[in-house]
Amino acid sequence: MPLHICFIHGKESGPWGNKGQLFSRIANERGHEFSALNYLSAENPDDPESRVKMLNAYLAETKIPGNELILVGSSMGGYVAARASQRYRAAGMFLMAPAIGLEHYPVQWPEIKAGSIYLVHGLFDRTIPWMNTNMLSQKLDCKIHLLADDHRLSDSLDLIEEDFLIFLTELEIALNT
């Protein structure tokens, strides 16, 4: 069964940066669908809830079945994915340095609804504390990979690819049995 990998970029990046290209390539190689909206074109791109509204509208319009949906979020995109999962439960969620536990966000600790969750965060992140992601991992009892990298995780793309392939393979097996 083909899955749909939906990449949600961070606040200052775009859909076709290094991470977007990575997940697009993996989706293509594995025979899955891929989408990446440009949240810089959202009604108010600096407002995470404006981005949540945009993703929810996309998911409502495309009617991707939840058992085929994988939300992949980076930074603010991690928050957007978490909030969207409240309405559209995903089969899987892969979050990198998610903007969770931040006082200036409307919902500091959104409830995440996904069958499988995998978290990645850089130990040298000065934008979002890695401890927030660690707390989230404990709360959700899910896998976490802490990397010797900063917020952008640009030095860890190979490790992120390995993590995502492990995560994706487990989902593919579970969904095809």
Short mmCIF file of N, CA and C in Angstrom, two decimals:
data_model
loop_
_atom_site.label_atom_id
_atom_site.label_comp_id
_atom_site.label_asym_id
_atom_site.label_seq_id
_atom_site.Cartn_x
_atom_site.Cartn_y
_atom_site.Cartn_z
N MET A 1 0.86 -1.19 0.00
CA MET A 1 0.00 0.00 0.00
C MET A 1 0.90 1.24 0.00
N PRO A 2 0.72 2.12 -0.98
CA PRO A 2 1.54 3.34 -0.98
C PRO A 2 1.10 4.28 0.15
N LEU A 3 2.08 4.88 0.76
CA LEU A 3 1.84 5.86 1.82
C LEU A 3 1.93 7.26 1.23
N HIS A 4 1.49 8.23 2.00
CA HIS A 4 1.61 9.63 1.59
C HIS A 4 2.46 10.36 2.63
N ILE A 5 3.65 10.75 2.22
CA ILE A 5 4.57 11.47 3.10
C ILE A 5 4.36 12.95 2.88
N CYS A 6 3.91 13.64 3.92
CA CYS A 6 3.61 15.06 3.86
C CYS A 6 4.65 15.81 4.69
N PHE A 7 5.54 16.55 4.02
CA PHE A 7 6.61 17.29 4.69
C PHE A 7 6.14 18.70 5.04
N ILE A 8 6.35 19.10 6.30
CA ILE A 8 5.97 20.43 6.78
C ILE A 8 7.24 21.14 7.22
N HIS A 9 7.66 22.13 6.45
CA HIS A 9 8.93 22.81 6.71
C HIS A 9 8.83 23.77 7.90
N GLY A 10 9.98 24.25 8.31
CA GLY A 10 10.08 25.15 9.45
C GLY A 10 9.77 26.59 9.11
N LYS A 11 9.89 27.44 10.12
CA LYS A 11 9.49 28.84 10.01
C LYS A 11 10.22 29.60 8.90
N GLU A 12 11.53 29.42 8.80
CA GLU A 12 12.31 30.22 7.86
C GLU A 12 12.80 29.44 6.65
N SER A 13 12.48 28.18 6.58
CA SER A 13 12.93 27.39 5.43
C SER A 13 11.78 27.29 4.43
N GLY A 14 11.92 26.40 3.48
CA GLY A 14 10.88 26.22 2.48
C GLY A 14 10.67 24.75 2.21
N PRO A 15 9.73 24.43 1.35
CA PRO A 15 9.40 23.03 1.09
C PRO A 15 10.48 22.26 0.34
N TRP A 16 11.39 22.94 -0.34
CA TRP A 16 12.37 22.23 -1.16
C TRP A 16 13.80 22.47 -0.71
N GLY A 17 13.97 22.71 0.59
CA GLY A 17 15.32 22.78 1.16
C GLY A 17 15.90 21.37 1.25
N ASN A 18 17.00 21.24 1.97
CA ASN A 18 17.68 19.95 2.08
C ASN A 18 16.77 18.85 2.61
N LYS A 19 15.99 19.15 3.65
CA LYS A 19 15.12 18.13 4.23
C LYS A 19 13.97 17.78 3.28
N GLY A 20 13.37 18.78 2.66
CA GLY A 20 12.29 18.52 1.71
C GLY A 20 12.76 17.65 0.56
N GLN A 21 13.96 17.94 0.05
CA GLN A 21 14.52 17.13 -1.03
C GLN A 21 14.80 15.71 -0.57
N LEU A 22 15.30 15.57 0.65
CA LEU A 22 15.59 14.25 1.20
C LEU A 22 14.33 13.39 1.28
N PHE A 23 13.27 13.93 1.87
CA PHE A 23 12.05 13.15 2.04
C PHE A 23 11.34 12.90 0.71
N SER A 24 11.44 13.84 -0.20
CA SER A 24 10.88 13.64 -1.55
C SER A 24 11.58 12.48 -2.25
N ARG A 25 12.90 12.46 -2.17
CA ARG A 25 13.68 11.39 -2.80
C ARG A 25 13.32 10.03 -2.20
N ILE A 26 13.26 9.97 -0.87
CA ILE A 26 12.92 8.70 -0.22
C ILE A 26 11.53 8.23 -0.64
N ALA A 27 10.57 9.14 -0.65
CA ALA A 27 9.20 8.78 -1.07
C ALA A 27 9.22 8.23 -2.48
N ASN A 28 9.92 8.90 -3.38
CA ASN A 28 10.00 8.47 -4.77
C ASN A 28 10.65 7.10 -4.89
N GLU A 29 11.77 6.89 -4.19
CA GLU A 29 12.48 5.61 -4.26
C GLU A 29 11.65 4.45 -3.71
N ARG A 30 10.79 4.75 -2.73
CA ARG A 30 10.01 3.69 -2.08
C ARG A 30 8.61 3.55 -2.67
N GLY A 31 8.29 4.34 -3.70
CA GLY A 31 6.99 4.24 -4.36
C GLY A 31 5.84 4.86 -3.58
N HIS A 32 6.15 5.89 -2.79
CA HIS A 32 5.12 6.56 -2.01
C HIS A 32 4.83 7.94 -2.59
N GLU A 33 3.68 8.47 -2.23
CA GLU A 33 3.30 9.84 -2.62
C GLU A 33 4.06 10.83 -1.73
N PHE A 34 4.24 12.05 -2.22
CA PHE A 34 4.93 13.07 -1.44
C PHE A 34 4.25 14.41 -1.68
N SER A 35 4.11 15.18 -0.62
CA SER A 35 3.64 16.55 -0.76
C SER A 35 4.40 17.44 0.21
N ALA A 36 4.54 18.70 -0.17
CA ALA A 36 5.19 19.69 0.68
C ALA A 36 4.60 21.05 0.33
N LEU A 37 3.73 21.54 1.19
CA LEU A 37 3.13 22.85 0.96
C LEU A 37 4.14 23.94 1.26
N ASN A 38 3.98 25.09 0.62
CA ASN A 38 4.84 26.24 0.91
C ASN A 38 4.14 27.11 1.95
N TYR A 39 4.51 26.93 3.20
CA TYR A 39 3.85 27.66 4.28
C TYR A 39 4.26 29.13 4.34
N LEU A 40 5.26 29.51 3.56
CA LEU A 40 5.63 30.93 3.49
C LEU A 40 4.53 31.71 2.77
N SER A 41 3.63 30.99 2.09
CA SER A 41 2.51 31.64 1.40
C SER A 41 1.23 31.60 2.25
N ALA A 42 1.35 31.14 3.49
CA ALA A 42 0.17 31.10 4.38
C ALA A 42 -0.34 32.51 4.63
N GLU A 43 -1.57 32.59 5.11
CA GLU A 43 -2.20 33.87 5.41
C GLU A 43 -1.30 34.74 6.28
N ASN A 44 -0.75 34.17 7.32
CA ASN A 44 0.21 34.84 8.20
C ASN A 44 1.32 33.83 8.47
N PRO A 45 2.37 33.79 7.63
CA PRO A 45 3.37 32.72 7.70
C PRO A 45 4.12 32.62 9.02
N ASP A 46 4.18 33.71 9.81
CA ASP A 46 4.88 33.65 11.09
C ASP A 46 4.00 33.10 12.21
N ASP A 47 2.71 32.94 11.94
CA ASP A 47 1.78 32.43 12.94
C ASP A 47 1.60 30.93 12.73
N PRO A 48 2.01 30.11 13.72
CA PRO A 48 1.89 28.66 13.53
C PRO A 48 0.45 28.20 13.30
N GLU A 49 -0.52 28.86 13.92
CA GLU A 49 -1.91 28.43 13.74
C GLU A 49 -2.41 28.72 12.32
N SER A 50 -1.87 29.73 11.67
CA SER A 50 -2.20 30.00 10.27
C SER A 50 -1.71 28.83 9.40
N ARG A 51 -0.55 28.30 9.75
CA ARG A 51 0.00 27.15 9.02
C ARG A 51 -0.82 25.89 9.30
N VAL A 52 -1.27 25.72 10.55
CA VAL A 52 -2.12 24.58 10.89
C VAL A 52 -3.39 24.62 10.05
N LYS A 53 -3.98 25.81 9.95
CA LYS A 53 -5.20 25.99 9.16
C LYS A 53 -4.95 25.60 7.69
N MET A 54 -3.80 25.99 7.15
CA MET A 54 -3.46 25.68 5.76
C MET A 54 -3.29 24.17 5.56
N LEU A 55 -2.61 23.50 6.50
CA LEU A 55 -2.43 22.05 6.39
C LEU A 55 -3.75 21.32 6.55
N ASN A 56 -4.56 21.74 7.50
CA ASN A 56 -5.88 21.10 7.69
C ASN A 56 -6.73 21.24 6.43
N ALA A 57 -6.69 22.39 5.80
CA ALA A 57 -7.45 22.60 4.56
C ALA A 57 -6.94 21.65 3.46
N TYR A 58 -5.64 21.50 3.37
CA TYR A 58 -5.05 20.61 2.37
C TYR A 58 -5.47 19.16 2.63
N LEU A 59 -5.39 18.73 3.89
CA LEU A 59 -5.75 17.35 4.23
C LEU A 59 -7.24 17.09 4.02
N ALA A 60 -8.07 18.10 4.28
CA ALA A 60 -9.52 17.95 4.04
C ALA A 60 -9.79 17.84 2.55
N GLU A 61 -9.10 18.64 1.76
CA GLU A 61 -9.30 18.66 0.31
C GLU A 61 -8.82 17.37 -0.35
N THR A 62 -7.66 16.88 0.05
CA THR A 62 -7.08 15.71 -0.60
C THR A 62 -7.64 14.39 -0.09
N LYS A 63 -8.23 14.42 1.11
CA LYS A 63 -8.85 13.21 1.69
C LYS A 63 -7.88 12.02 1.76
N ILE A 64 -6.64 12.30 2.16
CA ILE A 64 -5.66 11.23 2.34
C ILE A 64 -6.09 10.39 3.54
N PRO A 65 -6.27 9.09 3.37
CA PRO A 65 -6.68 8.26 4.52
C PRO A 65 -5.61 8.30 5.62
N GLY A 66 -6.06 8.38 6.86
CA GLY A 66 -5.14 8.46 7.99
C GLY A 66 -4.18 7.30 8.07
N ASN A 67 -4.63 6.11 7.64
CA ASN A 67 -3.74 4.95 7.71
C ASN A 67 -2.66 4.98 6.62
N GLU A 68 -2.71 5.97 5.73
CA GLU A 68 -1.69 6.13 4.70
C GLU A 68 -0.87 7.41 4.89
N LEU A 69 -1.21 8.21 5.88
CA LEU A 69 -0.59 9.53 6.06
C LEU A 69 0.59 9.48 7.02
N ILE A 70 1.71 10.02 6.56
CA ILE A 70 2.89 10.20 7.42
C ILE A 70 3.19 11.70 7.41
N LEU A 71 3.11 12.31 8.59
CA LEU A 71 3.43 13.72 8.74
C LEU A 71 4.88 13.85 9.18
N VAL A 72 5.65 14.61 8.42
CA VAL A 72 7.06 14.84 8.71
C VAL A 72 7.23 16.34 8.93
N GLY A 73 7.57 16.73 10.15
CA GLY A 73 7.66 18.14 10.47
C GLY A 73 9.01 18.54 11.02
N SER A 74 9.45 19.73 10.64
CA SER A 74 10.71 20.28 11.12
C SER A 74 10.45 21.60 11.81
N SER A 75 10.89 21.73 13.06
CA SER A 75 10.78 22.96 13.84
C SER A 75 9.32 23.41 13.97
N MET A 76 8.96 24.59 13.45
CA MET A 76 7.57 25.01 13.49
C MET A 76 6.69 23.99 12.76
N GLY A 77 7.24 23.35 11.76
CA GLY A 77 6.52 22.30 11.04
C GLY A 77 6.18 21.11 11.94
N GLY A 78 6.99 20.87 12.95
CA GLY A 78 6.69 19.83 13.92
C GLY A 78 5.46 20.19 14.75
N TYR A 79 5.38 21.45 15.13
CA TYR A 79 4.20 21.93 15.85
C TYR A 79 2.96 21.82 14.96
N VAL A 80 3.09 22.25 13.72
CA VAL A 80 1.97 22.22 12.77
C VAL A 80 1.50 20.78 12.56
N ALA A 81 2.44 19.85 12.42
CA ALA A 81 2.08 18.44 12.25
C ALA A 81 1.34 17.92 13.48
N ALA A 82 1.85 18.25 14.66
CA ALA A 82 1.22 17.80 15.91
C ALA A 82 -0.21 18.33 16.02
N ARG A 83 -0.39 19.61 15.73
CA ARG A 83 -1.73 20.21 15.81
C ARG A 83 -2.67 19.62 14.76
N ALA A 84 -2.16 19.39 13.55
CA ALA A 84 -3.01 18.82 12.49
C ALA A 84 -3.42 17.40 12.84
N SER A 85 -2.57 16.67 13.55
CA SER A 85 -2.89 15.28 13.91
C SER A 85 -4.08 15.20 14.86
N GLN A 86 -4.42 16.29 15.49
CA GLN A 86 -5.58 16.30 16.37
C GLN A 86 -6.87 16.14 15.57
N ARG A 87 -6.85 16.62 14.35
CA ARG A 87 -8.01 16.49 13.46
C ARG A 87 -7.84 15.33 12.48
N TYR A 88 -6.61 15.13 12.01
CA TYR A 88 -6.32 14.09 11.02
C TYR A 88 -5.25 13.15 11.60
N ARG A 89 -5.71 12.11 12.27
CA ARG A 89 -4.78 11.16 12.88
C ARG A 89 -3.94 10.52 11.79
N ALA A 90 -2.63 10.52 12.00
CA ALA A 90 -1.70 9.98 11.00
C ALA A 90 -1.25 8.58 11.39
N ALA A 91 -0.88 7.79 10.39
CA ALA A 91 -0.28 6.48 10.66
C ALA A 91 1.07 6.68 11.33
N GLY A 92 1.79 7.71 10.91
CA GLY A 92 3.11 7.97 11.48
C GLY A 92 3.43 9.45 11.51
N MET A 93 4.29 9.80 12.47
CA MET A 93 4.74 11.18 12.58
C MET A 93 6.23 11.17 12.90
N PHE A 94 7.00 11.87 12.07
CA PHE A 94 8.45 11.97 12.21
C PHE A 94 8.77 13.45 12.40
N LEU A 95 9.20 13.82 13.61
CA LEU A 95 9.41 15.23 13.93
C LEU A 95 10.87 15.52 14.24
N MET A 96 11.38 16.60 13.63
CA MET A 96 12.76 17.03 13.84
C MET A 96 12.76 18.40 14.51
N ALA A 97 13.39 18.46 15.69
CA ALA A 97 13.47 19.69 16.48
C ALA A 97 12.11 20.40 16.54
N PRO A 98 11.07 19.66 16.96
CA PRO A 98 9.72 20.25 16.93
C PRO A 98 9.56 21.41 17.90
N ALA A 99 8.82 22.41 17.47
CA ALA A 99 8.54 23.61 18.29
C ALA A 99 7.45 23.26 19.30
N ILE A 100 7.81 22.46 20.28
CA ILE A 100 6.89 21.98 21.30
C ILE A 100 7.37 22.51 22.66
N GLY A 101 6.43 22.83 23.52
CA GLY A 101 6.78 23.30 24.86
C GLY A 101 7.24 24.74 24.90
N LEU A 102 6.89 25.51 23.88
CA LEU A 102 7.33 26.91 23.81
C LEU A 102 6.21 27.83 24.30
N GLU A 103 6.54 28.72 25.22
CA GLU A 103 5.55 29.60 25.84
C GLU A 103 4.85 30.52 24.84
N HIS A 104 5.54 30.94 23.79
CA HIS A 104 4.95 31.89 22.85
C HIS A 104 4.12 31.22 21.75
N TYR A 105 3.93 29.90 21.85
CA TYR A 105 3.05 29.19 20.91
C TYR A 105 1.67 29.04 21.54
N PRO A 106 0.61 29.07 20.73
CA PRO A 106 -0.76 29.00 21.26
C PRO A 106 -1.03 27.76 22.11
N VAL A 107 -0.50 26.61 21.70
CA VAL A 107 -0.66 25.38 22.47
C VAL A 107 0.76 24.85 22.73
N GLN A 108 1.19 24.92 23.97
CA GLN A 108 2.58 24.53 24.27
C GLN A 108 2.83 23.05 24.05
N TRP A 109 1.90 22.20 24.50
CA TRP A 109 2.06 20.75 24.42
C TRP A 109 0.85 20.14 23.72
N PRO A 110 0.76 20.28 22.38
CA PRO A 110 -0.41 19.72 21.68
C PRO A 110 -0.45 18.21 21.80
N GLU A 111 -1.66 17.69 21.90
CA GLU A 111 -1.84 16.23 21.91
C GLU A 111 -1.53 15.71 20.51
N ILE A 112 -0.70 14.70 20.45
CA ILE A 112 -0.30 14.13 19.16
C ILE A 112 -1.05 12.82 18.95
N LYS A 113 -1.69 12.71 17.79
CA LYS A 113 -2.43 11.50 17.46
C LYS A 113 -1.81 10.87 16.21
N ALA A 114 -1.05 9.83 16.45
CA ALA A 114 -0.40 9.10 15.36
C ALA A 114 -0.11 7.69 15.84
N GLY A 115 -0.14 6.76 14.91
CA GLY A 115 0.13 5.38 15.25
C GLY A 115 1.56 5.14 15.69
N SER A 116 2.50 5.79 15.03
CA SER A 116 3.92 5.63 15.33
C SER A 116 4.57 7.01 15.32
N ILE A 117 5.43 7.26 16.30
CA ILE A 117 6.06 8.58 16.42
C ILE A 117 7.55 8.41 16.62
N TYR A 118 8.34 9.23 15.92
CA TYR A 118 9.80 9.20 16.02
C TYR A 118 10.27 10.64 16.11
N LEU A 119 11.12 10.94 17.08
CA LEU A 119 11.60 12.30 17.31
C LEU A 119 13.11 12.38 17.12
N VAL A 120 13.55 13.50 16.55
CA VAL A 120 14.97 13.77 16.35
C VAL A 120 15.23 15.21 16.82
N HIS A 121 16.33 15.41 17.54
CA HIS A 121 16.65 16.77 17.98
C HIS A 121 18.16 16.91 18.14
N GLY A 122 18.66 18.11 17.88
CA GLY A 122 20.08 18.41 18.05
C GLY A 122 20.39 18.86 19.47
N LEU A 123 21.44 18.32 20.03
CA LEU A 123 21.83 18.67 21.40
C LEU A 123 22.34 20.10 21.52
N PHE A 124 22.77 20.69 20.40
CA PHE A 124 23.31 22.04 20.44
C PHE A 124 22.32 23.07 19.89
N ASP A 125 21.05 22.72 19.92
CA ASP A 125 19.98 23.58 19.41
C ASP A 125 19.80 24.77 20.36
N ARG A 126 19.98 25.98 19.85
CA ARG A 126 19.80 27.20 20.65
C ARG A 126 18.46 27.86 20.37
N THR A 127 17.65 27.25 19.49
CA THR A 127 16.34 27.80 19.13
C THR A 127 15.24 27.13 19.95
N ILE A 128 15.26 25.83 19.99
CA ILE A 128 14.26 25.04 20.74
C ILE A 128 15.04 24.07 21.62
N PRO A 129 14.82 24.13 22.93
CA PRO A 129 15.58 23.24 23.82
C PRO A 129 15.30 21.76 23.54
N TRP A 130 16.37 20.98 23.42
CA TRP A 130 16.22 19.54 23.18
C TRP A 130 15.48 18.87 24.34
N MET A 131 15.55 19.48 25.52
CA MET A 131 14.86 18.90 26.68
C MET A 131 13.35 18.83 26.45
N ASN A 132 12.80 19.78 25.68
CA ASN A 132 11.36 19.74 25.37
C ASN A 132 11.01 18.48 24.59
N THR A 133 11.84 18.16 23.61
CA THR A 133 11.60 16.97 22.80
C THR A 133 11.81 15.71 23.64
N ASN A 134 12.77 15.75 24.53
CA ASN A 134 13.00 14.62 25.42
C ASN A 134 11.78 14.40 26.32
N MET A 135 11.23 15.49 26.86
CA MET A 135 10.02 15.37 27.69
C MET A 135 8.85 14.81 26.87
N LEU A 136 8.73 15.27 25.62
CA LEU A 136 7.67 14.78 24.74
C LEU A 136 7.84 13.28 24.50
N SER A 137 9.06 12.85 24.27
CA SER A 137 9.32 11.44 24.04
C SER A 137 8.93 10.60 25.26
N GLN A 138 9.20 11.11 26.45
CA GLN A 138 8.82 10.39 27.66
C GLN A 138 7.30 10.35 27.81
N LYS A 139 6.66 11.47 27.50
CA LYS A 139 5.20 11.55 27.61
C LYS A 139 4.52 10.58 26.64
N LEU A 140 5.08 10.46 25.43
CA LEU A 140 4.48 9.63 24.38
C LEU A 140 5.03 8.21 24.36
N ASP A 141 6.09 7.98 25.13
CA ASP A 141 6.77 6.69 25.13
C ASP A 141 7.15 6.30 23.70
N CYS A 142 7.88 7.21 23.03
CA CYS A 142 8.27 6.97 21.64
C CYS A 142 9.78 7.11 21.49
N LYS A 143 10.26 6.72 20.33
CA LYS A 143 11.69 6.77 20.05
C LYS A 143 12.16 8.21 19.87
N ILE A 144 13.39 8.44 20.33
CA ILE A 144 14.02 9.75 20.16
C ILE A 144 15.49 9.52 19.81
N HIS A 145 16.01 10.37 18.93
CA HIS A 145 17.43 10.32 18.59
C HIS A 145 17.98 11.72 18.80
N LEU A 146 18.85 11.85 19.81
CA LEU A 146 19.51 13.12 20.08
C LEU A 146 20.84 13.13 19.34
N LEU A 147 21.04 14.16 18.55
CA LEU A 147 22.21 14.23 17.67
C LEU A 147 23.15 15.36 18.09
N ALA A 148 24.42 15.21 17.79
CA ALA A 148 25.41 16.25 18.05
C ALA A 148 25.32 17.26 16.91
N ASP A 149 24.29 18.11 16.96
CA ASP A 149 24.03 19.06 15.88
C ASP A 149 23.25 20.24 16.45
N ASP A 150 23.06 21.27 15.62
CA ASP A 150 22.30 22.44 16.06
C ASP A 150 20.85 22.34 15.56
N HIS A 151 20.14 23.45 15.59
CA HIS A 151 18.72 23.44 15.25
C HIS A 151 18.44 22.99 13.81
N ARG A 152 19.26 23.40 12.90
CA ARG A 152 19.02 23.08 11.48
C ARG A 152 19.25 21.60 11.16
N LEU A 153 20.03 20.92 11.98
CA LEU A 153 20.35 19.50 11.77
C LEU A 153 21.02 19.23 10.42
N SER A 154 21.63 20.25 9.85
CA SER A 154 22.20 20.10 8.50
C SER A 154 23.42 19.18 8.46
N ASP A 155 24.10 19.00 9.59
CA ASP A 155 25.24 18.08 9.62
C ASP A 155 24.81 16.64 9.86
N SER A 156 23.52 16.41 10.02
CA SER A 156 23.02 15.08 10.38
C SER A 156 22.05 14.50 9.37
N LEU A 157 22.04 15.00 8.15
CA LEU A 157 21.07 14.51 7.17
C LEU A 157 21.21 13.02 6.90
N ASP A 158 22.44 12.51 6.90
CA ASP A 158 22.63 11.06 6.69
C ASP A 158 22.00 10.26 7.83
N LEU A 159 22.17 10.73 9.06
CA LEU A 159 21.58 10.04 10.21
C LEU A 159 20.06 10.15 10.20
N ILE A 160 19.56 11.31 9.81
CA ILE A 160 18.11 11.50 9.71
C ILE A 160 17.55 10.55 8.65
N GLU A 161 18.25 10.41 7.54
CA GLU A 161 17.80 9.48 6.50
C GLU A 161 17.75 8.06 7.04
N GLU A 162 18.79 7.64 7.75
CA GLU A 162 18.80 6.29 8.35
C GLU A 162 17.63 6.11 9.31
N ASP A 163 17.42 7.11 10.19
CA ASP A 163 16.31 7.04 11.15
C ASP A 163 14.97 6.94 10.43
N PHE A 164 14.80 7.78 9.42
CA PHE A 164 13.52 7.79 8.71
C PHE A 164 13.27 6.47 7.98
N LEU A 165 14.32 5.89 7.40
CA LEU A 165 14.15 4.62 6.70
C LEU A 165 13.77 3.50 7.67
N ILE A 166 14.33 3.51 8.86
CA ILE A 166 13.94 2.53 9.88
C ILE A 166 12.47 2.73 10.25
N PHE A 167 12.11 3.98 10.52
CA PHE A 167 10.74 4.36 10.87
C PHE A 167 9.77 3.97 9.75
N LEU A 168 10.11 4.30 8.51
CA LEU A 168 9.26 4.03 7.36
C LEU A 168 9.11 2.52 7.12
N THR A 169 10.20 1.79 7.23
CA THR A 169 10.14 0.34 7.03
C THR A 169 9.21 -0.32 8.03
N GLU A 170 9.29 0.11 9.29
CA GLU A 170 8.39 -0.44 10.32
C GLU A 170 6.93 -0.15 9.98
N LEU A 171 6.64 1.04 9.49
CA LEU A 171 5.28 1.39 9.08
C LEU A 171 4.83 0.58 7.88
N GLU A 172 5.70 0.44 6.89
CA GLU A 172 5.36 -0.33 5.71
C GLU A 172 5.03 -1.78 6.08
N ILE A 173 5.82 -2.38 6.95
CA ILE A 173 5.57 -3.75 7.38
C ILE A 173 4.25 -3.86 8.12
N ALA A 174 4.03 -2.93 9.06
CA ALA A 174 2.80 -2.95 9.86
C ALA A 174 1.56 -2.77 8.99
N LEU A 175 1.64 -1.91 7.99
CA LEU A 175 0.47 -1.62 7.16
C LEU A 175 0.22 -2.69 6.10
N ASN A 176 1.23 -3.46 5.79
CA ASN A 176 1.07 -4.48 4.75
C ASN A 176 0.85 -5.87 5.32
N THR A 177 0.64 -5.98 6.62
CA THR A 177 0.39 -7.29 7.22
C THR A 177 -1.07 -7.43 7.59
#
